[in-house]
Amino acid sequence: MLKTNEPHLVEFLLQCQPGQPRTRGNWEVDHHGTPFILPSIGGITLNVQAGDPAFGWQGDHIEPGVSCTADTQKPFEHPNVGVQIYSCAGNVATVVTGEAKGAEGRVLGHHGGSEHVIVDFTREVKEKLLYSDTIIIRGKGQGLKLTDYPAITLFNLDPDLLQALKIRELDGDVLEVPVTTVVPAVCMGSGIGSAHVAKGDYDIMTSDGETVREYGIDKIRFGDFVALLDHDNRYGRAYRKGAISIGIVVHSDCMEAGHGPGVTTLMTCASPLIRPFIDPEANIADRLGFGTTLKKPA
């Protein structure tokens, strides 16, 4: 059990609602120069959930589950900014109105640009939702610290999910963190340079097929925990040799240049005190028991 400052965290009730699917209303162009019109961000996405493949969909930037916002008209203003920053991966989300009232889901993370918090609910629940329904997220996790590992910084991480990650403590103040995929620094694209990582995401570029296959990036699932090599996320998103960040995959592969599966940051360190190891079940669905899991029924 990793020691943390959990008793001192602030917990908010955050109110939001499902956001309608968005489109630019015109042709977009992929990294080969081919125009396309396909499903994209937002919506109550009925047939996609945590644990499903992040590749292979006829879409671009697909957000699994329910894409939530406090105000679709003002995505970069209050109160949506607060909902974005204070919602953390693993937080419990509850529907409080309508036919699905009382149903619970889990936050996967947040998607920058669309400014959505992405929440996983079962398909049965999603079938009952309306875009006017209200969802309450128990926002807890920002400010979470590992008391014995001050060089490792946490963001966007529910304390219960941290303990469910199956992290192992090694000699030399090193934490061994299970991930499904190790991503080289050269693949990190859209989102680099952001001032902080307490909201939003950044993308694993997938325009180079050889690199994608070499590192198994095309096997990534929604909700996977992945390691980003040589990336320091403490004060924004930046390249730093020897640094390492751990994130969770929140949206699908993309067709536009500079884009790919989106990653919300969970852990980061400027030196190699985080040691990733491959575990196919290093996914929020497998760790918390929802969505599409790899675990076999008992």
mmCIF file of C-alpha atoms in Angstrom:
data_model
loop_
_atom_site.group_PDB
_atom_site.id
_atom_site.type_symbol
_atom_site.label_atom_id
_atom_site.label_comp_id
_atom_site.label_asym_id
_atom_site.label_seq_id
_atom_site.Cartn_x
_atom_site.Cartn_y
_atom_site.Cartn_z
ATOM 1 C CA MET A 1 0.000 0.000 0.000
ATOM 2 C CA LEU A 2 1.633 3.218 -1.163
ATOM 3 C CA LYS A 3 1.591 5.982 1.454
ATOM 4 C CA THR A 4 -0.146 9.150 0.327
ATOM 5 C CA ASN A 5 -1.622 12.393 1.639
ATOM 6 C CA GLU A 6 -5.166 11.236 0.794
ATOM 7 C CA PRO A 7 -6.721 12.367 4.137
ATOM 8 C CA HIS A 8 -5.846 15.963 3.241
ATOM 9 C CA LEU A 9 -7.315 15.979 -0.274
ATOM 10 C CA VAL A 10 -10.292 18.178 -1.106
ATOM 11 C CA GLU A 11 -13.306 16.407 -2.643
ATOM 12 C CA PHE A 12 -15.797 18.356 -4.776
ATOM 13 C CA LEU A 13 -19.169 17.495 -6.244
ATOM 14 C CA LEU A 14 -18.830 18.457 -9.923
ATOM 15 C CA GLN A 15 -21.920 18.895 -12.084
ATOM 16 C CA CYS A 16 -21.924 18.231 -15.816
ATOM 17 C CA GLN A 17 -24.003 16.750 -18.614
ATOM 18 C CA PRO A 18 -23.424 14.764 -21.815
ATOM 19 C CA GLY A 19 -22.230 16.859 -24.743
ATOM 20 C CA GLN A 20 -23.635 16.418 -28.250
ATOM 21 C CA PRO A 21 -21.323 14.924 -30.912
ATOM 22 C CA ARG A 22 -19.334 17.656 -32.652
ATOM 23 C CA THR A 23 -18.251 18.147 -36.243
ATOM 24 C CA ARG A 24 -16.382 20.865 -38.077
ATOM 25 C CA GLY A 25 -19.116 20.731 -40.711
ATOM 26 C CA ASN A 26 -16.662 20.379 -43.563
ATOM 27 C CA TRP A 27 -13.982 18.125 -45.008
ATOM 28 C CA GLU A 28 -10.980 17.275 -42.861
ATOM 29 C CA VAL A 29 -7.704 16.005 -44.305
ATOM 30 C CA ASP A 30 -5.639 13.055 -43.041
ATOM 31 C CA HIS A 31 -1.835 12.819 -42.909
ATOM 32 C CA HIS A 32 -1.810 11.320 -46.420
ATOM 33 C CA GLY A 33 -3.694 14.324 -47.826
ATOM 34 C CA THR A 34 -6.989 12.436 -48.200
ATOM 35 C CA PRO A 35 -10.188 14.310 -47.241
ATOM 36 C CA PHE A 36 -12.696 12.618 -44.925
ATOM 37 C CA ILE A 37 -15.959 13.185 -43.070
ATOM 38 C CA LEU A 38 -16.320 10.779 -40.130
ATOM 39 C CA PRO A 39 -17.620 10.649 -36.542
ATOM 40 C CA SER A 40 -15.395 12.512 -34.106
ATOM 41 C CA ILE A 41 -15.441 13.998 -30.601
ATOM 42 C CA GLY A 42 -18.318 14.159 -28.143
ATOM 43 C CA GLY A 43 -21.567 12.323 -27.725
ATOM 44 C CA ILE A 44 -23.068 9.424 -25.835
ATOM 45 C CA THR A 45 -21.070 6.788 -27.714
ATOM 46 C CA LEU A 46 -23.121 3.633 -27.354
ATOM 47 C CA ASN A 47 -20.832 0.957 -28.768
ATOM 48 C CA VAL A 48 -17.405 2.107 -27.501
ATOM 49 C CA GLN A 49 -16.154 1.779 -23.930
ATOM 50 C CA ALA A 50 -13.057 1.398 -21.755
ATOM 51 C CA GLY A 51 -11.089 -1.714 -22.677
ATOM 52 C CA ASP A 52 -12.092 -1.627 -26.362
ATOM 53 C CA PRO A 53 -9.387 -1.136 -29.025
ATOM 54 C CA ALA A 54 -8.375 2.465 -29.652
ATOM 55 C CA PHE A 55 -7.706 1.579 -33.295
ATOM 56 C CA GLY A 56 -9.879 0.415 -36.179
ATOM 57 C CA TRP A 57 -12.922 2.660 -35.746
ATOM 58 C CA GLN A 58 -14.428 4.588 -38.635
ATOM 59 C CA GLY A 59 -13.818 7.829 -36.827
ATOM 60 C CA ASP A 60 -11.263 10.383 -35.654
ATOM 61 C CA HIS A 61 -10.608 11.325 -31.996
ATOM 62 C CA ILE A 62 -13.463 9.047 -30.844
ATOM 63 C CA GLU A 63 -14.195 9.462 -27.127
ATOM 64 C CA PRO A 64 -15.472 6.253 -25.500
ATOM 65 C CA GLY A 65 -18.468 6.308 -23.188
ATOM 66 C CA VAL A 66 -20.054 9.654 -22.378
ATOM 67 C CA SER A 67 -18.367 12.971 -23.178
ATOM 68 C CA CYS A 68 -19.289 15.399 -20.407
ATOM 69 C CA THR A 69 -19.122 19.165 -20.061
ATOM 70 C CA ALA A 70 -20.441 21.775 -17.652
ATOM 71 C CA ASP A 71 -21.260 24.234 -20.442
ATOM 72 C CA THR A 72 -20.970 23.314 -24.105
ATOM 73 C CA GLN A 73 -21.220 26.997 -25.094
ATOM 74 C CA LYS A 74 -18.243 28.042 -22.947
ATOM 75 C CA PRO A 75 -15.807 25.109 -22.921
ATOM 76 C CA PHE A 76 -12.779 27.227 -21.889
ATOM 77 C CA GLU A 77 -14.530 29.213 -19.168
ATOM 78 C CA HIS A 78 -16.021 28.706 -15.711
ATOM 79 C CA PRO A 79 -17.561 26.315 -14.724
ATOM 80 C CA ASN A 80 -16.225 23.888 -17.321
ATOM 81 C CA VAL A 81 -12.579 24.619 -16.519
ATOM 82 C CA GLY A 82 -13.184 23.598 -12.904
ATOM 83 C CA VAL A 83 -14.929 20.393 -13.932
ATOM 84 C CA GLN A 84 -11.993 19.575 -16.214
ATOM 85 C CA ILE A 85 -9.268 20.222 -13.657
ATOM 86 C CA TYR A 86 -10.913 18.611 -10.654
ATOM 87 C CA SER A 87 -12.192 15.452 -12.383
ATOM 88 C CA CYS A 88 -9.646 12.663 -12.025
ATOM 89 C CA ALA A 89 -9.253 9.252 -13.614
ATOM 90 C CA GLY A 90 -11.115 6.705 -11.514
ATOM 91 C CA ASN A 91 -13.555 9.191 -9.927
ATOM 92 C CA VAL A 92 -17.096 7.892 -9.460
ATOM 93 C CA ALA A 93 -19.740 9.604 -11.625
ATOM 94 C CA THR A 94 -23.457 9.275 -10.848
ATOM 95 C CA VAL A 95 -26.473 10.086 -13.014
ATOM 96 C CA VAL A 96 -28.876 12.120 -10.852
ATOM 97 C CA THR A 97 -31.756 12.781 -13.259
ATOM 98 C CA GLY A 98 -33.866 10.950 -15.808
ATOM 99 C CA GLU A 99 -34.436 7.298 -16.576
ATOM 100 C CA ALA A 100 -30.837 6.346 -15.703
ATOM 101 C CA LYS A 101 -30.943 8.066 -12.287
ATOM 102 C CA GLY A 102 -28.681 6.360 -9.752
ATOM 103 C CA ALA A 103 -26.425 4.650 -12.305
ATOM 104 C CA GLU A 104 -22.701 4.916 -11.617
ATOM 105 C CA GLY A 105 -19.754 5.163 -13.972
ATOM 106 C CA ARG A 106 -16.063 6.011 -13.822
ATOM 107 C CA VAL A 107 -14.040 8.904 -15.175
ATOM 108 C CA LEU A 108 -11.352 7.886 -17.697
ATOM 109 C CA GLY A 109 -9.754 11.304 -18.076
ATOM 110 C CA HIS A 110 -10.111 14.534 -20.029
ATOM 111 C CA HIS A 111 -9.673 15.443 -23.682
ATOM 112 C CA GLY A 112 -8.121 18.819 -24.478
ATOM 113 C CA GLY A 113 -9.557 20.907 -27.289
ATOM 114 C CA SER A 114 -12.996 19.384 -26.901
ATOM 115 C CA GLU A 115 -12.671 20.115 -23.145
ATOM 116 C CA HIS A 116 -14.629 16.976 -22.295
ATOM 117 C CA VAL A 117 -14.462 14.778 -19.231
ATOM 118 C CA ILE A 118 -14.880 11.224 -20.496
ATOM 119 C CA VAL A 119 -16.989 8.925 -18.317
ATOM 120 C CA ASP A 120 -17.541 5.214 -18.840
ATOM 121 C CA PHE A 121 -21.040 3.831 -18.286
ATOM 122 C CA THR A 122 -22.477 0.506 -19.407
ATOM 123 C CA ARG A 123 -24.365 0.456 -22.693
ATOM 124 C CA GLU A 124 -27.588 -0.251 -20.759
ATOM 125 C CA VAL A 125 -27.137 3.032 -18.889
ATOM 126 C CA LYS A 126 -26.130 4.984 -21.999
ATOM 127 C CA GLU A 127 -29.282 3.846 -23.818
ATOM 128 C CA LYS A 128 -31.319 5.597 -21.104
ATOM 129 C CA LEU A 129 -29.389 8.879 -21.028
ATOM 130 C CA LEU A 130 -30.492 12.196 -22.508
ATOM 131 C CA TYR A 131 -28.244 15.134 -23.341
ATOM 132 C CA SER A 132 -30.195 17.147 -20.779
ATOM 133 C CA ASP A 133 -29.453 14.705 -17.947
ATOM 134 C CA THR A 134 -27.246 15.755 -15.056
ATOM 135 C CA ILE A 135 -24.175 13.802 -13.959
ATOM 136 C CA ILE A 136 -22.357 14.408 -10.665
ATOM 137 C CA ILE A 137 -18.654 13.516 -10.447
ATOM 138 C CA ARG A 138 -16.971 13.087 -7.079
ATOM 139 C CA GLY A 139 -13.864 15.073 -7.945
ATOM 140 C CA LYS A 140 -10.979 13.892 -5.805
ATOM 141 C CA GLY A 141 -7.305 13.465 -6.606
ATOM 142 C CA GLN A 142 -5.663 16.743 -7.602
ATOM 143 C CA GLY A 143 -2.941 17.381 -5.031
ATOM 144 C CA LEU A 144 -2.412 13.675 -4.368
ATOM 145 C CA LYS A 145 1.200 12.970 -3.339
ATOM 146 C CA LEU A 146 3.330 9.917 -2.677
ATOM 147 C CA THR A 147 4.782 10.768 0.720
ATOM 148 C CA ASP A 148 7.785 8.426 0.328
ATOM 149 C CA TYR A 149 8.537 9.455 -3.283
ATOM 150 C CA PRO A 150 8.712 13.262 -3.462
ATOM 151 C CA ALA A 151 10.423 13.246 -6.877
ATOM 152 C CA ILE A 152 7.392 11.587 -8.479
ATOM 153 C CA THR A 153 4.479 13.942 -9.213
ATOM 154 C CA LEU A 154 0.863 12.824 -9.583
ATOM 155 C CA PHE A 155 -1.929 14.453 -11.578
ATOM 156 C CA ASN A 156 -5.541 13.579 -12.394
ATOM 157 C CA LEU A 157 -5.481 10.372 -10.336
ATOM 158 C CA ASP A 158 -8.136 9.117 -7.916
ATOM 159 C CA PRO A 159 -6.472 7.666 -4.775
ATOM 160 C CA ASP A 160 -8.388 4.396 -5.131
ATOM 161 C CA LEU A 161 -7.185 3.965 -8.708
ATOM 162 C CA LEU A 162 -3.599 4.633 -7.605
ATOM 163 C CA GLN A 163 -3.810 1.732 -5.166
ATOM 164 C CA ALA A 164 -5.411 -0.490 -7.828
ATOM 165 C CA LEU A 165 -2.577 0.040 -10.327
ATOM 166 C CA LYS A 166 -0.470 -2.775 -8.777
ATOM 167 C CA ILE A 167 2.634 -0.620 -8.506
ATOM 168 C CA ARG A 168 5.654 -2.301 -6.930
ATOM 169 C CA GLU A 169 8.227 -0.549 -4.732
ATOM 170 C CA LEU A 170 11.875 -1.284 -5.608
ATOM 171 C CA ASP A 171 15.184 -0.372 -4.026
ATOM 172 C CA GLY A 172 16.582 3.063 -4.789
ATOM 173 C CA ASP A 173 13.261 4.915 -4.463
ATOM 174 C CA VAL A 174 12.091 3.383 -7.734
ATOM 175 C CA LEU A 175 8.462 2.505 -8.506
ATOM 176 C CA GLU A 176 7.737 -0.277 -10.987
ATOM 177 C CA VAL A 177 4.540 0.668 -12.814
ATOM 178 C CA PRO A 178 2.577 -1.760 -15.033
ATOM 179 C CA VAL A 179 1.728 -0.457 -18.510
ATOM 180 C CA THR A 180 0.498 -2.051 -21.704
ATOM 181 C CA THR A 181 2.756 -0.003 -23.986
ATOM 182 C CA VAL A 182 6.027 1.924 -23.900
ATOM 183 C CA VAL A 183 5.968 4.943 -26.216
ATOM 184 C CA PRO A 184 9.169 6.600 -27.516
ATOM 185 C CA ALA A 185 9.462 10.363 -27.088
ATOM 186 C CA VAL A 186 9.532 10.949 -30.837
ATOM 187 C CA CYS A 187 5.892 9.805 -31.107
ATOM 188 C CA MET A 188 4.425 12.433 -28.799
ATOM 189 C CA GLY A 189 2.594 15.145 -30.738
ATOM 190 C CA SER A 190 -0.427 17.399 -30.388
ATOM 191 C CA GLY A 191 -0.538 18.961 -26.909
ATOM 192 C CA ILE A 192 3.213 19.358 -26.359
ATOM 193 C CA GLY A 193 4.010 22.748 -24.855
ATOM 194 C CA SER A 194 0.863 23.053 -22.741
ATOM 195 C CA ALA A 195 1.442 25.040 -19.558
ATOM 196 C CA HIS A 196 0.217 22.238 -17.290
ATOM 197 C CA VAL A 197 -1.307 18.751 -17.447
ATOM 198 C CA ALA A 198 -4.091 19.103 -14.859
ATOM 199 C CA LYS A 199 -6.571 19.021 -17.733
ATOM 200 C CA GLY A 200 -6.525 17.900 -21.327
ATOM 201 C CA ASP A 201 -4.303 15.302 -23.005
ATOM 202 C CA TYR A 202 -1.666 14.899 -25.664
ATOM 203 C CA ASP A 203 -1.458 12.527 -28.575
ATOM 204 C CA ILE A 204 0.712 9.590 -29.566
ATOM 205 C CA MET A 205 1.392 10.282 -33.245
ATOM 206 C CA THR A 206 0.670 7.298 -35.489
ATOM 207 C CA SER A 207 1.614 8.589 -38.931
ATOM 208 C CA ASP A 208 4.740 6.388 -39.115
ATOM 209 C CA GLY A 209 3.497 2.834 -39.530
ATOM 210 C CA GLU A 210 6.853 1.175 -38.887
ATOM 211 C CA THR A 211 7.233 2.820 -35.465
ATOM 212 C CA VAL A 212 3.621 2.050 -34.583
ATOM 213 C CA ARG A 213 4.184 -1.646 -35.271
ATOM 214 C CA GLU A 214 7.608 -1.748 -33.597
ATOM 215 C CA TYR A 215 6.259 -0.494 -30.273
ATOM 216 C CA GLY A 216 2.832 -2.188 -30.489
ATOM 217 C CA ILE A 217 1.071 1.159 -30.404
ATOM 218 C CA ASP A 218 -1.694 -0.204 -32.657
ATOM 219 C CA LYS A 219 -2.639 -2.641 -29.853
ATOM 220 C CA ILE A 220 -3.533 0.134 -27.399
ATOM 221 C CA ARG A 221 -6.995 0.026 -25.790
ATOM 222 C CA PHE A 222 -9.119 2.822 -24.334
ATOM 223 C CA GLY A 223 -8.160 3.104 -20.669
ATOM 224 C CA ASP A 224 -4.687 1.595 -21.093
ATOM 225 C CA PHE A 225 -1.907 2.852 -18.861
ATOM 226 C CA VAL A 226 1.069 3.724 -21.068
ATOM 227 C CA ALA A 227 4.630 4.918 -20.422
ATOM 228 C CA LEU A 228 5.914 7.986 -22.277
ATOM 229 C CA LEU A 229 9.707 7.851 -22.435
ATOM 230 C CA ASP A 230 11.844 10.985 -22.029
ATOM 231 C CA HIS A 231 8.796 13.149 -21.320
ATOM 232 C CA ASP A 232 8.627 15.394 -18.262
ATOM 233 C CA ASN A 233 5.065 16.481 -17.445
ATOM 234 C CA ARG A 234 5.685 18.237 -14.115
ATOM 235 C CA TYR A 235 5.304 21.812 -15.434
ATOM 236 C CA GLY A 236 3.755 21.180 -18.810
ATOM 237 C CA ARG A 237 4.585 18.681 -21.531
ATOM 238 C CA ALA A 238 8.230 18.697 -22.536
ATOM 239 C CA TYR A 239 11.039 16.460 -23.763
ATOM 240 C CA ARG A 240 13.683 15.691 -21.115
ATOM 241 C CA LYS A 241 16.139 12.831 -21.548
ATOM 242 C CA GLY A 242 15.683 10.235 -18.793
ATOM 243 C CA ALA A 243 12.307 11.575 -17.667
ATOM 244 C CA ILE A 244 9.247 9.349 -17.752
ATOM 245 C CA SER A 245 5.498 9.908 -17.576
ATOM 246 C CA ILE A 246 2.605 7.495 -17.128
ATOM 247 C CA GLY A 247 -0.778 8.292 -18.643
ATOM 248 C CA ILE A 248 -4.155 6.813 -19.492
ATOM 249 C CA VAL A 249 -5.543 6.577 -23.045
ATOM 250 C CA VAL A 250 -8.741 8.613 -23.408
ATOM 251 C CA HIS A 251 -9.533 8.807 -27.125
ATOM 252 C CA SER A 252 -9.037 6.828 -30.305
ATOM 253 C CA ASP A 253 -6.430 6.900 -33.023
ATOM 254 C CA CYS A 254 -6.668 9.897 -35.366
ATOM 255 C CA MET A 255 -6.243 10.510 -39.056
ATOM 256 C CA GLU A 256 -4.901 14.057 -38.896
ATOM 257 C CA ALA A 257 -1.167 14.789 -38.924
ATOM 258 C CA GLY A 258 0.375 15.139 -35.469
ATOM 259 C CA HIS A 259 -2.398 13.195 -33.767
ATOM 260 C CA GLY A 260 -3.213 9.718 -32.475
ATOM 261 C CA PRO A 261 -4.498 8.104 -29.260
ATOM 262 C CA GLY A 262 -4.849 10.774 -26.562
ATOM 263 C CA VAL A 263 -3.153 10.408 -23.170
ATOM 264 C CA THR A 264 -4.108 12.110 -19.897
ATOM 265 C CA THR A 265 -1.113 12.333 -17.535
ATOM 266 C CA LEU A 266 -1.242 10.449 -14.212
ATOM 267 C CA MET A 267 2.383 10.244 -13.007
ATOM 268 C CA THR A 268 5.612 11.953 -14.020
ATOM 269 C CA CYS A 269 9.230 12.187 -12.937
ATOM 270 C CA ALA A 270 12.207 14.106 -14.349
ATOM 271 C CA SER A 271 14.533 11.142 -13.703
ATOM 272 C CA PRO A 272 14.115 7.375 -14.250
ATOM 273 C CA LEU A 273 12.550 6.662 -10.843
ATOM 274 C CA ILE A 274 9.469 5.254 -12.587
ATOM 275 C CA ARG A 275 10.244 1.911 -14.212
ATOM 276 C CA PRO A 276 7.543 0.602 -16.573
ATOM 277 C CA PHE A 277 6.938 -3.083 -17.134
ATOM 278 C CA ILE A 278 4.530 -4.673 -19.582
ATOM 279 C CA ASP A 279 1.250 -6.054 -18.252
ATOM 280 C CA PRO A 280 -1.569 -6.661 -20.802
ATOM 281 C CA GLU A 281 -4.127 -6.023 -18.023
ATOM 282 C CA ALA A 282 -2.752 -2.561 -17.178
ATOM 283 C CA ASN A 283 -6.053 -0.933 -18.076
ATOM 284 C CA ILE A 284 -8.574 0.931 -15.919
ATOM 285 C CA ALA A 285 -11.312 -1.506 -16.977
ATOM 286 C CA ASP A 286 -9.311 -4.496 -15.778
ATOM 287 C CA ARG A 287 -8.114 -2.789 -12.609
ATOM 288 C CA LEU A 288 -11.544 -1.537 -11.504
ATOM 289 C CA GLY A 289 -13.729 -4.249 -13.068
ATOM 290 C CA PHE A 290 -15.875 -2.509 -15.688
ATOM 291 C CA GLY A 291 -16.022 -2.050 -19.456
ATOM 292 C CA THR A 292 -14.318 -4.596 -21.713
ATOM 293 C CA THR A 293 -11.829 -6.515 -19.581
ATOM 294 C CA LEU A 294 -9.223 -9.136 -20.401
ATOM 295 C CA LYS A 295 -9.902 -10.981 -17.169
ATOM 296 C CA LYS A 296 -11.608 -14.329 -17.483
ATOM 297 C CA PRO A 297 -14.734 -14.910 -15.359
ATOM 298 C CA ALA A 298 -14.011 -16.793 -12.153
#
